[in-house]
mmCIF file of C-alpha atoms and ligand atoms in Angstrom:
data_model
loop_
_atom_site.group_PDB
_atom_site.id
_atom_site.type_symbol
_atom_site.label_atom_id
_atom_site.label_comp_id
_atom_site.label_asym_id
_atom_site.label_seq_id
_atom_site.Cartn_x
_atom_site.Cartn_y
_atom_site.Cartn_z
ATOM 1 C CA MET L 137 31.795 23.669 40.628
ATOM 2 C CA THR L 138 28.384 24.093 42.177
ATOM 3 C CA SER L 139 28.353 26.857 44.619
ATOM 4 C CA LEU L 140 26.382 26.157 47.758
ATOM 5 C CA ALA L 141 23.631 28.668 48.274
ATOM 6 C CA LYS L 142 23.552 30.498 51.553
ATOM 7 C CA PRO L 143 21.154 28.660 53.988
ATOM 8 C CA ASP L 144 17.618 29.964 53.402
ATOM 9 C CA LEU L 145 16.389 31.916 56.364
ATOM 10 C CA ALA L 146 13.167 30.011 56.610
ATOM 11 C CA THR L 147 14.839 26.682 57.199
ATOM 12 C CA THR L 148 17.391 28.054 59.636
ATOM 13 C CA VAL L 149 17.052 26.613 63.126
ATOM 14 C CA ARG L 150 19.512 28.103 65.524
ATOM 15 C CA ALA L 151 20.649 27.641 69.013
ATOM 16 C CA GLN L 152 21.849 31.018 70.150
ATOM 17 C CA ILE L 153 24.498 30.549 72.812
ATOM 18 C CA ASP L 154 25.174 33.533 75.058
ATOM 19 C CA LEU L 155 28.767 33.259 76.220
ATOM 20 C CA GLY L 156 28.240 36.350 78.377
ATOM 21 C CA ALA L 157 25.523 34.449 80.252
ATOM 22 C CA LEU L 158 27.951 31.552 80.923
ATOM 23 C CA ARG L 159 30.543 33.937 82.262
ATOM 24 C CA HIS L 160 27.942 35.732 84.386
ATOM 25 C CA ASN L 161 26.543 32.468 85.774
ATOM 26 C CA LEU L 162 30.062 31.351 86.767
ATOM 27 C CA GLY L 163 30.304 34.641 88.671
ATOM 28 C CA VAL L 164 27.104 33.751 90.462
ATOM 29 C CA VAL L 165 28.674 30.441 91.549
ATOM 30 C CA ARG L 166 31.889 32.226 92.616
ATOM 31 C CA ASN L 167 29.820 34.647 94.734
ATOM 32 C CA LEU L 168 27.994 31.787 96.434
ATOM 33 C CA CYS L 169 31.125 29.829 97.367
ATOM 34 C CA PRO L 170 34.204 32.018 97.175
ATOM 35 C CA GLN L 171 36.117 29.485 99.348
ATOM 36 C CA SER L 172 35.715 26.569 96.963
ATOM 37 C CA ARG L 173 37.384 25.872 93.760
ATOM 38 C CA ILE L 174 35.018 25.485 90.792
ATOM 39 C CA MET L 175 35.096 22.395 88.567
ATOM 40 C CA ALA L 176 32.887 23.549 85.649
ATOM 41 C CA MET L 177 30.912 20.621 84.250
ATOM 42 C CA VAL L 178 31.278 20.789 80.458
ATOM 43 C CA LYS L 179 30.438 17.179 79.700
ATOM 44 C CA ALA L 180 28.251 16.321 76.721
ATOM 45 C CA ASP L 181 29.642 19.177 74.605
ATOM 46 C CA ALA L 182 29.080 21.591 77.492
ATOM 47 C CA TYR L 183 25.454 20.530 77.864
ATOM 48 C CA GLY L 184 24.975 21.022 74.117
ATOM 49 C CA HIS L 185 26.490 24.536 74.118
ATOM 50 C CA GLY L 186 29.798 23.645 72.303
ATOM 51 C CA LEU L 187 32.698 22.420 74.395
ATOM 52 C CA LEU L 188 35.448 24.792 73.380
ATOM 53 C CA PRO L 189 33.462 28.047 73.170
ATOM 54 C CA ALA L 190 31.932 27.246 76.527
ATOM 55 C CA ALA L 191 35.267 26.454 78.129
ATOM 56 C CA LYS L 192 36.655 29.693 76.762
ATOM 57 C CA ALA L 193 33.762 31.677 78.206
ATOM 58 C CA LEU L 194 34.262 29.892 81.525
ATOM 59 C CA ASP L 195 38.037 30.360 81.608
ATOM 60 C CA SER L 196 38.035 31.751 85.117
ATOM 61 C CA ALA L 197 36.898 28.301 86.393
ATOM 62 C CA ASP L 198 39.494 26.271 88.278
ATOM 63 C CA GLY L 199 38.891 23.172 86.272
ATOM 64 C CA PHE L 200 36.699 21.469 83.677
ATOM 65 C CA ALA L 201 35.048 18.057 83.941
ATOM 66 C CA VAL L 202 33.929 15.814 81.107
ATOM 67 C CA ALA L 203 32.715 12.251 80.812
ATOM 68 C CA ARG L 204 34.459 11.242 77.597
ATOM 69 C CA LEU L 205 38.205 10.920 76.890
ATOM 70 C CA HIS L 206 38.039 12.715 73.532
ATOM 71 C CA GLU L 207 36.507 15.749 75.218
ATOM 72 C CA ALA L 208 39.250 15.831 77.803
ATOM 73 C CA PHE L 209 41.866 15.654 74.988
ATOM 74 C CA ALA L 210 40.061 18.386 73.017
ATOM 75 C CA LEU L 211 40.144 20.757 75.990
ATOM 76 C CA ARG L 212 43.862 20.207 76.655
ATOM 77 C CA LYS L 213 44.735 20.413 72.994
ATOM 78 C CA ALA L 214 42.813 23.637 72.711
ATOM 79 C CA GLY L 215 45.159 25.148 75.308
ATOM 80 C CA VAL L 216 43.080 24.829 78.460
ATOM 81 C CA SER L 217 45.609 25.100 81.278
ATOM 82 C CA GLN L 218 43.344 24.455 84.258
ATOM 83 C CA ARG L 219 42.651 21.050 85.804
ATOM 84 C CA ILE L 220 40.658 18.700 83.575
ATOM 85 C CA LEU L 221 38.808 15.854 85.233
ATOM 86 C CA LEU L 222 37.638 12.829 83.368
ATOM 87 C CA LEU L 223 34.615 11.299 85.082
ATOM 88 C CA ALA L 224 34.740 8.019 83.169
ATOM 89 C CA THR L 225 35.963 4.496 83.547
ATOM 90 C CA LEU L 226 39.169 3.815 81.701
ATOM 91 C CA LEU L 227 39.798 0.138 80.988
ATOM 92 C CA ASP L 228 42.611 0.722 78.635
ATOM 93 C CA VAL L 229 46.157 1.346 79.919
ATOM 94 C CA SER L 230 47.057 3.483 76.939
ATOM 95 C CA ALA L 231 44.280 5.895 77.815
ATOM 96 C CA LEU L 232 45.677 6.187 81.374
ATOM 97 C CA VAL L 233 49.119 6.905 79.885
ATOM 98 C CA ALA L 234 47.666 9.621 77.711
ATOM 99 C CA CYS L 235 45.844 11.175 80.688
ATOM 100 C CA SER L 236 49.099 11.189 82.609
ATOM 101 C CA GLU L 237 50.943 12.863 79.687
ATOM 102 C CA LEU L 238 48.232 15.453 79.207
ATOM 103 C CA GLN L 239 47.729 15.963 82.910
ATOM 104 C CA ILE L 240 44.155 14.911 82.888
ATOM 105 C CA ASP L 241 42.761 13.911 86.335
ATOM 106 C CA VAL L 242 41.176 10.415 86.323
ATOM 107 C CA THR L 243 38.504 8.852 88.521
ATOM 108 C CA ALA L 244 38.872 5.630 90.473
ATOM 109 C CA HIS L 245 35.479 4.344 91.347
ATOM 110 C CA ASP L 246 35.456 0.562 91.482
ATOM 111 C CA SER L 247 37.968 -2.261 92.057
ATOM 112 C CA VAL L 248 38.774 -2.469 88.344
ATOM 113 C CA SER L 249 39.609 1.156 87.764
ATOM 114 C CA LEU L 250 41.380 1.237 91.170
ATOM 115 C CA ALA L 251 43.615 -1.672 90.224
ATOM 116 C CA LEU L 252 44.482 -0.201 86.834
ATOM 117 C CA ILE L 253 45.234 3.228 88.232
ATOM 118 C CA THR L 254 47.260 1.800 91.092
ATOM 119 C CA ALA L 255 49.394 -0.184 88.695
ATOM 120 C CA GLN L 256 49.757 2.736 86.255
ATOM 121 C CA SER L 257 50.805 5.136 89.035
ATOM 122 C CA GLU L 258 53.997 3.133 89.471
ATOM 123 C CA ARG L 259 55.003 4.115 85.953
ATOM 124 C CA THR L 260 53.557 7.578 85.234
ATOM 125 C CA PRO L 261 52.270 10.286 87.561
ATOM 126 C CA LEU L 262 48.463 10.690 87.972
ATOM 127 C CA ARG L 263 46.042 12.921 89.753
ATOM 128 C CA VAL L 264 43.165 10.763 91.015
ATOM 129 C CA TRP L 265 39.604 11.526 92.174
ATOM 130 C CA LEU L 266 38.615 8.687 94.383
ATOM 131 C CA GLU L 267 34.860 8.297 94.126
ATOM 132 C CA LEU L 268 32.655 7.025 96.983
ATOM 133 C CA ASP L 269 29.224 5.550 96.406
ATOM 134 C CA SER L 270 27.499 7.317 99.239
ATOM 135 C CA GLY L 271 24.075 6.048 98.271
ATOM 136 C CA MET L 272 23.323 6.841 94.643
ATOM 137 C CA HIS L 273 24.573 3.387 93.593
ATOM 138 C CA ARG L 274 25.667 4.469 90.161
ATOM 139 C CA VAL L 275 29.451 4.495 90.383
ATOM 140 C CA GLY L 276 31.838 4.826 93.304
ATOM 141 C CA LEU L 277 33.555 2.594 95.793
ATOM 142 C CA ALA L 278 31.559 1.064 98.637
ATOM 143 C CA PRO L 279 31.974 2.794 102.038
ATOM 144 C CA GLN L 280 33.591 -0.252 103.542
ATOM 145 C CA VAL L 281 36.491 -0.233 101.087
ATOM 146 C CA PHE L 282 36.937 3.495 100.650
ATOM 147 C CA ALA L 283 39.483 4.174 103.366
ATOM 148 C CA GLU L 284 41.508 1.154 102.309
ATOM 149 C CA ALA L 285 41.484 2.311 98.685
ATOM 150 C CA HIS L 286 42.694 5.731 99.831
ATOM 151 C CA LYS L 287 45.535 4.056 101.715
ATOM 152 C CA THR L 288 46.554 1.910 98.756
ATOM 153 C CA LEU L 289 46.612 4.807 96.385
ATOM 154 C CA SER L 290 48.292 7.346 98.650
ATOM 155 C CA ALA L 291 51.188 4.915 99.246
ATOM 156 C CA ARG L 292 52.025 5.029 95.524
ATOM 157 C CA ARG L 293 54.774 7.431 94.466
ATOM 158 C CA GLY L 294 53.072 8.269 91.193
ATOM 159 C CA ILE L 295 49.925 9.628 92.844
ATOM 160 C CA ILE L 296 50.432 13.340 92.771
ATOM 161 C CA GLU L 297 47.131 14.163 94.417
ATOM 162 C CA LEU L 298 44.027 12.449 95.698
ATOM 163 C CA VAL L 299 40.596 14.124 95.839
ATOM 164 C CA HIS L 300 37.634 12.518 97.483
ATOM 165 C CA LEU L 301 34.502 12.630 95.340
ATOM 166 C CA THR L 302 30.885 11.729 95.826
ATOM 167 C CA HIS L 303 27.638 12.630 93.974
ATOM 168 C CA PHE L 304 24.180 13.381 95.369
ATOM 169 C CA SER L 305 21.205 11.681 93.920
ATOM 170 C CA SER L 306 18.466 13.946 95.302
ATOM 171 C CA ALA L 307 19.926 17.410 96.097
ATOM 172 C CA ASP L 308 17.108 19.053 94.215
ATOM 173 C CA HIS L 309 14.433 17.375 96.290
ATOM 174 C CA ALA L 310 12.441 19.278 98.881
ATOM 175 C CA SER L 311 13.342 16.696 101.529
ATOM 176 C CA PRO L 312 16.966 16.869 102.814
ATOM 177 C CA ILE L 313 16.922 13.272 104.166
ATOM 178 C CA VAL L 314 18.757 11.525 101.341
ATOM 179 C CA THR L 315 21.364 14.239 101.055
ATOM 180 C CA ASN L 316 21.888 14.164 104.774
ATOM 181 C CA GLN L 317 22.524 10.450 104.691
ATOM 182 C CA GLN L 318 24.912 10.735 101.787
ATOM 183 C CA LEU L 319 26.810 13.613 103.453
ATOM 184 C CA THR L 320 27.089 11.586 106.690
ATOM 185 C CA CYS L 321 28.313 8.575 104.736
ATOM 186 C CA PHE L 322 30.921 10.689 102.932
ATOM 187 C CA LEU L 323 32.328 12.226 106.097
ATOM 188 C CA LYS L 324 32.397 8.855 107.873
ATOM 189 C CA SER L 325 33.964 6.948 104.950
ATOM 190 C CA ARG L 326 36.803 9.325 104.348
ATOM 191 C CA GLY L 327 37.710 9.420 107.976
ATOM 192 C CA ALA L 328 38.826 12.221 110.194
ATOM 193 C CA GLY L 329 42.027 14.112 109.535
ATOM 194 C CA THR L 330 42.387 13.149 105.926
ATOM 195 C CA GLU L 331 44.524 15.317 103.697
ATOM 196 C CA ALA L 332 42.506 14.795 100.579
ATOM 197 C CA ASP L 333 40.340 17.621 99.186
ATOM 198 C CA ALA L 334 36.608 16.943 99.184
ATOM 199 C CA SER L 335 34.209 17.411 96.287
ATOM 200 C CA LEU L 336 30.492 16.716 96.682
ATOM 201 C CA ALA L 337 28.209 19.457 95.390
ATOM 202 C CA ASN L 338 26.435 19.611 92.058
ATOM 203 C CA SER L 339 24.414 22.727 91.320
ATOM 204 C CA ALA L 340 21.487 21.879 93.494
ATOM 205 C CA ALA L 341 23.648 21.028 96.542
ATOM 206 C CA LEU L 342 25.896 24.017 96.252
ATOM 207 C CA ILE L 343 22.858 26.288 96.177
ATOM 208 C CA SER L 344 20.883 24.690 98.946
ATOM 209 C CA ARG L 345 23.420 23.033 101.208
ATOM 210 C CA PRO L 346 26.389 25.293 101.997
ATOM 211 C CA GLU L 347 27.933 22.523 104.171
ATOM 212 C CA THR L 348 28.434 20.362 101.069
ATOM 213 C CA ARG L 349 30.528 22.885 99.194
ATOM 214 C CA GLY L 350 33.889 21.574 100.316
ATOM 215 C CA ASP L 351 37.121 22.177 98.428
ATOM 216 C CA TRP L 352 35.747 21.691 94.880
ATOM 217 C CA VAL L 353 32.186 22.332 93.722
ATOM 218 C CA ARG L 354 30.972 20.809 90.469
ATOM 219 C CA PRO L 355 28.256 23.030 89.022
ATOM 220 C CA GLY L 356 26.713 22.028 85.689
ATOM 221 C CA ILE L 357 23.182 23.144 84.921
ATOM 222 C CA MET L 358 23.355 26.402 86.786
ATOM 223 C CA LEU L 359 26.236 27.582 84.588
ATOM 224 C CA TYR L 360 23.786 27.293 81.717
ATOM 225 C CA GLY L 361 21.252 29.497 83.512
ATOM 226 C CA ILE L 362 18.891 26.947 84.956
ATOM 227 C CA ASN L 363 18.318 26.919 88.720
ATOM 228 C CA PRO L 364 17.533 23.290 89.670
ATOM 229 C CA LEU L 365 15.661 24.521 92.767
ATOM 230 C CA GLY L 366 13.462 26.945 90.783
ATOM 231 C CA MET L 367 11.746 29.783 92.568
ATOM 232 C CA SER L 368 12.316 28.273 96.004
ATOM 233 C CA ARG L 369 15.870 29.627 95.887
ATOM 234 C CA PRO L 370 15.972 32.604 93.534
ATOM 235 C CA LEU L 371 19.333 33.374 91.941
ATOM 236 C CA PRO L 372 20.317 35.904 89.285
ATOM 237 C CA LEU L 373 21.184 33.293 86.661
ATOM 238 C CA VAL L 374 20.831 34.048 82.958
ATOM 239 C CA PRO L 375 19.712 31.392 80.465
ATOM 240 C CA SER L 376 22.530 30.689 78.037
ATOM 241 C CA MET L 377 20.724 28.867 75.232
ATOM 242 C CA THR L 378 17.817 30.186 73.073
ATOM 243 C CA PHE L 379 16.435 27.658 70.560
ATOM 244 C CA LYS L 380 14.794 29.416 67.700
ATOM 245 C CA ALA L 381 13.081 28.548 64.392
ATOM 246 C CA ARG L 382 10.930 30.427 61.910
ATOM 247 C CA ILE L 383 7.271 30.205 60.991
ATOM 248 C CA ILE L 384 7.263 28.526 57.560
ATOM 249 C CA ALA L 385 3.500 28.466 56.892
ATOM 250 C CA ILE L 386 0.299 29.852 58.275
ATOM 251 C CA ARG L 387 -3.130 28.379 57.439
ATOM 252 C CA LYS L 388 -6.726 28.640 58.495
ATOM 253 C CA VAL L 389 -8.238 25.523 60.079
ATOM 254 C CA GLU L 390 -12.045 25.217 60.597
ATOM 255 C CA ALA L 391 -13.675 23.901 63.757
ATOM 256 C CA GLY L 392 -13.482 20.166 63.807
ATOM 257 C CA GLU L 393 -10.369 19.855 61.658
ATOM 258 C CA CYS L 394 -7.339 18.157 63.040
ATOM 259 C CA VAL L 395 -3.624 18.999 62.822
ATOM 260 C CA GLY L 396 -0.554 16.769 62.367
ATOM 261 C CA TYR L 397 0.157 13.034 62.438
ATOM 262 C CA ASN L 398 -2.752 11.016 63.773
ATOM 263 C CA GLY L 399 -4.823 14.192 64.248
ATOM 264 C CA THR L 400 -4.184 14.349 67.978
ATOM 265 C CA TRP L 401 -5.386 17.923 68.191
ATOM 266 C CA CYS L 402 -8.603 19.140 66.631
ATOM 267 C CA SER L 403 -9.739 22.720 66.448
ATOM 268 C CA GLN L 404 -12.794 23.843 68.424
ATOM 269 C CA ARG L 405 -13.041 27.111 66.494
ATOM 270 C CA THR L 406 -11.809 28.619 63.278
ATOM 271 C CA SER L 407 -8.126 28.807 64.029
ATOM 272 C CA LYS L 408 -4.917 30.234 62.624
ATOM 273 C CA ILE L 409 -2.303 27.508 62.656
ATOM 274 C CA GLY L 410 1.365 28.310 62.246
ATOM 275 C CA THR L 411 3.862 25.677 61.114
ATOM 276 C CA ILE L 412 7.275 26.221 62.663
ATOM 277 C CA GLY L 413 10.368 24.802 60.858
ATOM 278 C CA ALA L 414 11.822 22.775 63.648
ATOM 279 C CA GLY L 415 10.988 19.334 64.871
ATOM 280 C CA TYR L 416 12.331 16.316 66.741
ATOM 281 C CA GLY L 417 15.056 16.009 64.034
ATOM 282 C CA ASP L 418 16.426 19.267 65.445
ATOM 283 C CA GLY L 419 16.096 18.163 69.064
ATOM 284 C CA TYR L 420 12.626 19.452 69.999
ATOM 285 C CA PRO L 421 11.049 16.741 72.189
ATOM 286 C CA ARG L 422 8.615 14.589 70.168
ATOM 287 C CA HIS L 423 6.567 13.932 73.210
ATOM 288 C CA ALA L 424 5.770 17.626 73.842
ATOM 289 C CA PRO L 425 2.054 17.597 74.425
ATOM 290 C CA ASN L 426 -0.655 19.910 73.105
ATOM 291 C CA GLY L 427 -0.391 23.238 74.977
ATOM 292 C CA THR L 428 3.441 23.282 75.351
ATOM 293 C CA PRO L 429 4.248 27.013 75.070
ATOM 294 C CA VAL L 430 6.144 28.442 72.094
ATOM 295 C CA LEU L 431 7.021 32.159 72.050
ATOM 296 C CA VAL L 432 5.816 33.904 68.935
ATOM 297 C CA ASN L 433 6.276 37.720 68.893
ATOM 298 C CA GLY L 434 6.581 37.678 72.635
ATOM 299 C CA ILE L 435 3.307 35.758 73.183
ATOM 300 C CA GLN L 436 3.028 32.194 74.364
ATOM 301 C CA ALA L 437 1.283 30.200 71.651
ATOM 302 C CA PRO L 438 0.289 26.655 72.431
ATOM 303 C CA LEU L 439 1.811 23.703 70.499
ATOM 304 C CA VAL L 440 -0.888 21.731 68.692
ATOM 305 C CA GLY L 441 -0.689 18.229 67.334
ATOM 306 C CA GLN L 442 2.224 15.853 67.214
ATOM 307 C CA VAL L 443 5.723 17.211 66.650
ATOM 308 C CA SER L 444 7.086 16.081 63.244
ATOM 309 C CA MET L 445 10.739 15.492 62.362
ATOM 310 C CA ASP L 446 11.140 18.861 60.617
ATOM 311 C CA SER L 447 8.299 20.920 61.933
ATOM 312 C CA LEU L 448 5.734 21.517 64.636
ATOM 313 C CA ALA L 449 2.486 23.436 64.722
ATOM 314 C CA VAL L 450 1.266 26.168 67.032
ATOM 315 C CA ASP L 451 -2.132 27.826 67.444
ATOM 316 C CA LEU L 452 -1.625 31.491 66.431
ATOM 317 C CA THR L 453 -5.271 32.433 66.694
ATOM 318 C CA ASP L 454 -4.533 34.691 69.676
ATOM 319 C CA VAL L 455 -1.175 35.966 68.413
ATOM 320 C CA GLU L 456 -1.594 39.178 66.458
ATOM 321 C CA GLY L 457 0.429 39.950 63.319
ATOM 322 C CA ALA L 458 2.399 36.729 63.159
ATOM 323 C CA CYS L 459 3.793 36.251 59.646
ATOM 324 C CA VAL L 460 5.641 33.596 57.643
ATOM 325 C CA GLY L 461 9.339 34.207 58.298
ATOM 326 C CA ASP L 462 8.885 35.428 61.866
ATOM 327 C CA GLU L 463 11.141 33.741 64.309
ATOM 328 C CA ALA L 464 9.707 31.789 67.219
ATOM 329 C CA THR L 465 11.525 30.827 70.451
ATOM 330 C CA LEU L 466 11.067 27.170 71.415
ATOM 331 C CA TRP L 467 12.965 27.683 74.661
ATOM 332 C CA GLY L 468 15.257 30.268 76.188
ATOM 333 C CA GLY L 469 14.926 33.970 76.904
ATOM 334 C CA ASP L 470 11.494 34.635 78.415
ATOM 335 C CA LEU L 471 10.458 30.978 78.019
ATOM 336 C CA SER L 472 12.512 28.879 80.413
ATOM 337 C CA ALA L 473 13.736 25.525 79.128
ATOM 338 C CA ALA L 474 12.672 24.207 82.530
ATOM 339 C CA ILE L 475 9.031 24.999 81.713
ATOM 340 C CA VAL L 476 9.242 23.389 78.209
ATOM 341 C CA ALA L 477 10.942 20.376 79.745
ATOM 342 C CA GLU L 478 8.269 19.994 82.394
ATOM 343 C CA PHE L 479 5.541 19.863 79.741
ATOM 344 C CA SER L 480 7.422 16.987 78.083
ATOM 345 C CA ASN L 481 8.055 15.215 81.372
ATOM 346 C CA THR L 482 11.832 15.674 80.969
ATOM 347 C CA ILE L 483 14.561 17.990 82.279
ATOM 348 C CA PRO L 484 16.325 20.972 80.705
ATOM 349 C CA TYR L 485 19.550 18.874 80.667
ATOM 350 C CA GLN L 486 17.957 16.615 78.093
ATOM 351 C CA LEU L 487 16.633 19.462 75.989
ATOM 352 C CA PHE L 488 20.084 21.067 75.820
ATOM 353 C CA THR L 489 21.948 17.897 74.994
ATOM 354 C CA SER L 490 19.391 16.913 72.334
ATOM 355 C CA VAL L 491 19.982 19.855 70.062
ATOM 356 C CA GLN L 492 21.148 18.218 66.846
ATOM 357 C CA GLN L 493 24.116 18.719 64.598
ATOM 358 C CA ARG L 494 22.017 20.305 61.852
ATOM 359 C CA VAL L 495 21.044 23.183 64.140
ATOM 360 C CA SER L 496 23.494 26.054 63.776
ATOM 361 C CA ARG L 497 25.109 27.304 66.994
ATOM 362 C CA GLU L 498 25.360 31.041 67.016
ATOM 363 C CA TYR L 499 27.551 32.677 69.602
ATOM 364 C CA VAL L 500 26.734 36.015 71.159
ATOM 365 C CA VAL L 501 28.231 37.782 74.105
ATOM 366 C CA GLY L 502 25.607 39.453 76.274
ATOM 367 C CA ASN L 503 26.550 41.901 78.963
ATOM 368 C CA TYR L 504 25.095 41.349 82.450
ATOM 369 C CA PRO L 505 25.661 43.478 85.449
ATOM 370 C CA CYS L 506 27.178 41.713 88.383
ATOM 371 C CA VAL L 507 24.298 41.188 90.816
ATOM 372 C CA ALA L 508 24.818 40.186 94.476
ATOM 373 C CA ASN L 509 23.362 36.852 95.291
ATOM 374 C CA PRO L 510 20.251 36.951 97.454
ATOM 375 C CA LEU L 511 21.098 33.746 99.225
HETATM 376 C C1 PLP Z 22 26.730 16.122 85.722
HETATM 377 C C2 PLP Z 22 27.431 16.041 87.014
HETATM 378 C C3 PLP Z 22 27.508 17.215 87.874
HETATM 379 C C4 PLP Z 22 26.746 18.478 87.583
HETATM 380 O O1 PLP Z 22 25.390 18.383 87.884
HETATM 381 P P1 PLP Z 22 24.369 19.575 87.717
HETATM 382 O O2 PLP Z 22 23.126 19.067 88.228
HETATM 383 O O3 PLP Z 22 24.370 19.861 86.241
HETATM 384 O O4 PLP Z 22 24.964 20.689 88.451
HETATM 385 C C5 PLP Z 22 28.309 17.060 89.002
HETATM 386 N N1 PLP Z 22 28.951 15.966 89.339
HETATM 387 C C6 PLP Z 22 28.880 14.821 88.545
HETATM 388 C C7 PLP Z 22 29.600 13.635 89.021
HETATM 389 C C8 PLP Z 22 28.095 14.854 87.422
HETATM 390 O O5 PLP Z 22 28.028 13.732 86.672
#
């Protein structure tokens, strides 16, 4: 039998996941809204962090929300005892039956899901999150039919609980206008004196709009250490993912010589170019432009040339002592994923969820002192 060699260090690309950071960031949310229950958003493999390890680190959350049935099952089967919310359309009765059996909360957000859930609730018990389209126009019932849908569902004996849900489209914008309109729409549509719990706030809203916190908050990105409002609302969040790869080659490039596919970057001076062993095949954005920062020995070196599938190049001319084998940080730690994302005209959510299967996830547990929130 051939024995597989240990992975060579030089080709190891790793996403270091700090479970202590997740736990700490959940504490930051708890401090901000001690009156609300926390539905931790762990969809898309916990924003690329690994569903089960993340859920374990976040085990003091009151619930976990995912967007795929198999993720909801995986959580319950791993022994998660908290509420599990499936934010997805189920068109298959057997899926609803399974949700009932595994006590997975389901979402009713249009006439089709509402009809299926209503019919199913006559046979097996269900917890239902009734979603209102308060203006984002993605999913959710129209305001005109929301109260009626609530009435229909609440009359069914199998409905154990109804929660009213809506989602903000623009809570991270400087202007409060759209969020104001959505909030007004929500309050009006659900009617006065309703018994149902309310859930509105994503990370951005729960940070900047206390009046949206309601009974259940639904933080996602802030649990992973990214503040969607940036420096305008400082919070003691700790980044939970550091994406690292090693320098696999260093070469001298003369003035006028170009680097990478299509030679989109040409040197203006004699330069030291480092090739780093991670590319878009690992999840680094292919559209990252020249100048996107990469941390090498604690110094920000600029990306040069087009990102390849397995590697990318950085200008190390101004980085002293960089050697083949040194580990560079593509994002995380002192280089916020928000900054890297901005260079590539994307968002940290996409960077995190793009980290590929071939990248090894390494779990560490950092220790962070509990810091009072400045808000
Ligand atoms: C993803 C998602 C959230 C979390 O959003 P963040 O910006 O990551 O905090 C909350 N609610 C719903 C419905 C979502 O789809």
